[in-house]
Structure formats: C-alpha cells, structure tokens
XYZ file of C-alpha atoms in Angstrom:
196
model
C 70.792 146.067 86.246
C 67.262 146.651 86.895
C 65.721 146.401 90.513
C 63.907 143.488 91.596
C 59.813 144.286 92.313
C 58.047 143.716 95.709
C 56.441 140.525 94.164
C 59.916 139.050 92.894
C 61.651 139.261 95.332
C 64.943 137.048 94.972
C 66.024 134.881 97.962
C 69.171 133.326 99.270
C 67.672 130.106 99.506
C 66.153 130.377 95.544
C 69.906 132.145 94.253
C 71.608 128.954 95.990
C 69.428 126.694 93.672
C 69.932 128.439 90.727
C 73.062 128.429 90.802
C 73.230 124.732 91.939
C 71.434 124.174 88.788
C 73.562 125.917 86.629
C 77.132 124.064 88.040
C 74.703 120.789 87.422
C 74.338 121.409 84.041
C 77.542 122.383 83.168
C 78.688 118.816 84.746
C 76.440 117.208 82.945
C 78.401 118.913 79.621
C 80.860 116.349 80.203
C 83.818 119.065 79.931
C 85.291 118.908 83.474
C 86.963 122.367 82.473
C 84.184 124.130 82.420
C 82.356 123.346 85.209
C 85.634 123.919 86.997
C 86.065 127.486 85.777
C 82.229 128.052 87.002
C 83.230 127.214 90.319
C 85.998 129.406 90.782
C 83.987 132.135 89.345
C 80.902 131.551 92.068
C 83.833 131.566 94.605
C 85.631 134.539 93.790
C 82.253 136.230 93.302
C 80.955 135.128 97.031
C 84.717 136.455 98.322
C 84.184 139.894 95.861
C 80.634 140.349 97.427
C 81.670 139.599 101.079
C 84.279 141.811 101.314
C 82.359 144.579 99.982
C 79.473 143.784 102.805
C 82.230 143.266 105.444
C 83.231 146.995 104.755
C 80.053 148.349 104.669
C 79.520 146.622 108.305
C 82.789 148.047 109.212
C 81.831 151.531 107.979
C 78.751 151.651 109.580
C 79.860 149.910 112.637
C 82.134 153.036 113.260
C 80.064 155.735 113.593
C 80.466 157.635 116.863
C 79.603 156.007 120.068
C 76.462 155.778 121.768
C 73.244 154.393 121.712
C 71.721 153.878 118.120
C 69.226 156.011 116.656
C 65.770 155.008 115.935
C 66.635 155.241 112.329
C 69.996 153.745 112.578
C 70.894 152.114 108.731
C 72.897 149.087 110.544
C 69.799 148.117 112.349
C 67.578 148.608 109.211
C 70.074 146.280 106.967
C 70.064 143.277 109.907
C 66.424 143.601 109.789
C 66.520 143.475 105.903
C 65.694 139.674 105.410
C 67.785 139.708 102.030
C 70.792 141.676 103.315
C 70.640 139.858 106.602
C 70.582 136.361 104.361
C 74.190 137.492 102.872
C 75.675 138.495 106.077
C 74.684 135.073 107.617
C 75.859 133.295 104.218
C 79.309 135.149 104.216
C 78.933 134.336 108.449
C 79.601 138.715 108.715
C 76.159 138.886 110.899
C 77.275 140.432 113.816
C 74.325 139.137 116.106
C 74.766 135.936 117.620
C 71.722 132.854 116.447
C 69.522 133.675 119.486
C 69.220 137.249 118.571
C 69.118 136.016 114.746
C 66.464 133.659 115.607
C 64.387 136.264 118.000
C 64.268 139.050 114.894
C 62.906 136.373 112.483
C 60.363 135.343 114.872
C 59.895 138.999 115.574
C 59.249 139.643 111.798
C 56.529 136.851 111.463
C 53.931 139.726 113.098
C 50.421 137.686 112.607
C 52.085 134.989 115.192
C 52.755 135.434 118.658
C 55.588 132.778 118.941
C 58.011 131.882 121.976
C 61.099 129.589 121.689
C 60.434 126.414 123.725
C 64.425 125.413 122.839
C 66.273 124.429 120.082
C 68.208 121.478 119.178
C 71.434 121.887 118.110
C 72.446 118.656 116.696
C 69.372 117.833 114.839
C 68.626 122.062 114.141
C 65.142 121.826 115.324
C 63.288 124.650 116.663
C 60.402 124.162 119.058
C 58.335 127.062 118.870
C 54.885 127.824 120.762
C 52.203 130.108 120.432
C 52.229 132.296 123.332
C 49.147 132.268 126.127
C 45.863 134.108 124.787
C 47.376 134.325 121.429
C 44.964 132.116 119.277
C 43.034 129.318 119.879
C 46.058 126.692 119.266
C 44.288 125.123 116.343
C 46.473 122.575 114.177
C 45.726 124.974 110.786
C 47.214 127.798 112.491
C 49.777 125.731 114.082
C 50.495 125.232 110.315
C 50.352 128.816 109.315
C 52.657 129.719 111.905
C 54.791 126.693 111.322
C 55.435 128.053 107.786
C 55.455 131.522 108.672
C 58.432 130.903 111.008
C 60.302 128.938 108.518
C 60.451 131.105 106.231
C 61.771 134.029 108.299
C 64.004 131.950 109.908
C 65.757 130.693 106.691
C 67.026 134.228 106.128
C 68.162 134.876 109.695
C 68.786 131.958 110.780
C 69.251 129.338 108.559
C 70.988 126.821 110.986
C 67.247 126.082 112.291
C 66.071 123.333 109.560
C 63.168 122.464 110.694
C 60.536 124.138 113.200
C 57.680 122.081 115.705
C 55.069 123.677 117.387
C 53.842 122.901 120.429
C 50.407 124.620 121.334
C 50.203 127.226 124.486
C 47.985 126.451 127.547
C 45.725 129.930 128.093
C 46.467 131.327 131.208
C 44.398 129.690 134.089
C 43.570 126.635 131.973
C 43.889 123.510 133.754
C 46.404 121.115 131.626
C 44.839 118.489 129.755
C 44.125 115.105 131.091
C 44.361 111.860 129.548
C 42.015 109.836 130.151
C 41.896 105.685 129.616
C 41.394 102.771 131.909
C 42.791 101.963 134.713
C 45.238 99.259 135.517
C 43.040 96.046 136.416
C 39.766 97.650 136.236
C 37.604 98.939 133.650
C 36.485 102.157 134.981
C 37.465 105.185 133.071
C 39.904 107.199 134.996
C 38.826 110.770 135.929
C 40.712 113.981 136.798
C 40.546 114.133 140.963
C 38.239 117.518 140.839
C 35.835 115.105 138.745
C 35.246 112.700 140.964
C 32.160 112.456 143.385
C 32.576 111.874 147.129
C-alpha cells in the first residue's frame, strides 16, 4: 500500500461515499448475491478495523498513571482528524461530543469561534465569533461557517449543520431596530438619541 500525500488526503466522509457507490452499483447488477456478499465484507472489515483501533486505545490507554506528557501519542491520534473520524465511526472515541466538538473548533485556528448551544434533535450548532475577533462580516461568517464544518465532520459528526451568529465587540451598544411607531409616523429612536 502506498501512503496517501498531504494534498490527497482521504476522508471518512469521501470513503463512506465510495463505498456507497460501489454497494450501488453492484445492486444495480441485478445479482442480489453479490451485492449481499459486498456487504458482509464492508461489515466484517469495519468489525476487523475496530477491533484493531479498540486495542490500540486500550494499549495506549494503559500506560502508567499520571498526567500526560506533552507529547503523549493518545492525545496526538484524538487530535488526528482521520484517526479521530474512525474512532467516532466505530463510537471507540473516548471523549465525550462537547470535548469532540471543542477540539474541532479548536483546530479551525484562523476563527475565533464560541458555542452559542447546540440542538440536539435537529444537530445544529450555533457557533459565534468571539468579541474583537473580526469584524463579523457575512463572507467571513461564511468562511468560518465552512471552516467549522468541516472540522466538525471528523470529530463530531453528530453536528449536521452549523449557524453563526455574529459577536457584539466588547463595549458596543446592541443594535437597535428602528421603524415606526405604533399610530404615528415618527421614526423611533434609541433613548440616548433623543433630544430633550
């Protein structure tokens, strides 16, 4: 096997569609058979493959007691978007989604993102950019939007879909609405704004 280069880097998300692709097209054979026999071999292969990373957790897991060392290999692999992707598919991650979702945010290092909270039912994420960390602008509300998703599908891929909400700097006064008021047609005007 050779190794995969920086610039191909192979994904869970792309590996689940190829291999989606390939259990399609055997269907599509017409020979029910067949496209039985591939799925048996995709599931023995996932059980073959998790067991193998549930004992290297294990072995790893069980070095002598103490605080971790700065160059601890467990803490490396979690941080490993590709190895942490497997551990999450075969559900072997030992941290829990919070701590999943923190270390993908943390990886995204151009953004300076917060969790606002996340919806468990519909697996929304509401992120924000944190105070003083960029102007809030809807193109780098995209940036980050996509930045984040990405990351998070390999930690944490129970998020499926991320908002953003844009920070208030520190200090600046929330913004005001402004419209008519009932029964009159005077604009309405924050109460510092007003004259006497």
């Amino acid at each position: 096997m050779s190794a995969v280069s920086a610039t191909n880097r192979v994904t869970a998300e792309q590996t689940g569609r190829r291999i989606e692709d390939v259990l399609d097209r055997l269907a599509a054979t017409g020979d029910p058979a067949a496209g039985a026999a591939a799925e048996e071999l995709v599931r023995t292969l996932m059980e073959f493959y998790g067991s193998g990373l549930a004992r290297i957790l294990q072995l790893l897991s069980s070095a002598p007691g103490g605080p971790r060392p700065p160059g601890d290999p467990l803490a490396a692999l979690l941080g490993d978007e590709l190895v942490a992707s497997l551990l999450v598919l075969h559900d072997l991650h030992p941290e829990d989604r919070d701590a999943r979702i923190a270390r993908a945010l943390d990886s995204v290092r151009d953004q300076a993102l917060e969790v606002v909270a996340f919806d468990e039912t519909s697996g929304t994420l509401r992120l924000r950019t944190r105070a003083g960390a960029g102007c809030g602008c809807a193109g780098t509300g995209t940036a980050a939007v996509q930045a984040a998703e990405d990351a998070l599908a390999c930690f944490a891929p129970e998020v499926t879909a991320v908002e953003m909400q844009p920070a208030a700097a520190p200090g600046e006064p929330a913004l005001l609405q402004i419209g008519t008021g009932p029964n009159s047609g005077a604009v309405a005007r924050p109460a510092a704004a007003k004259t006497a």
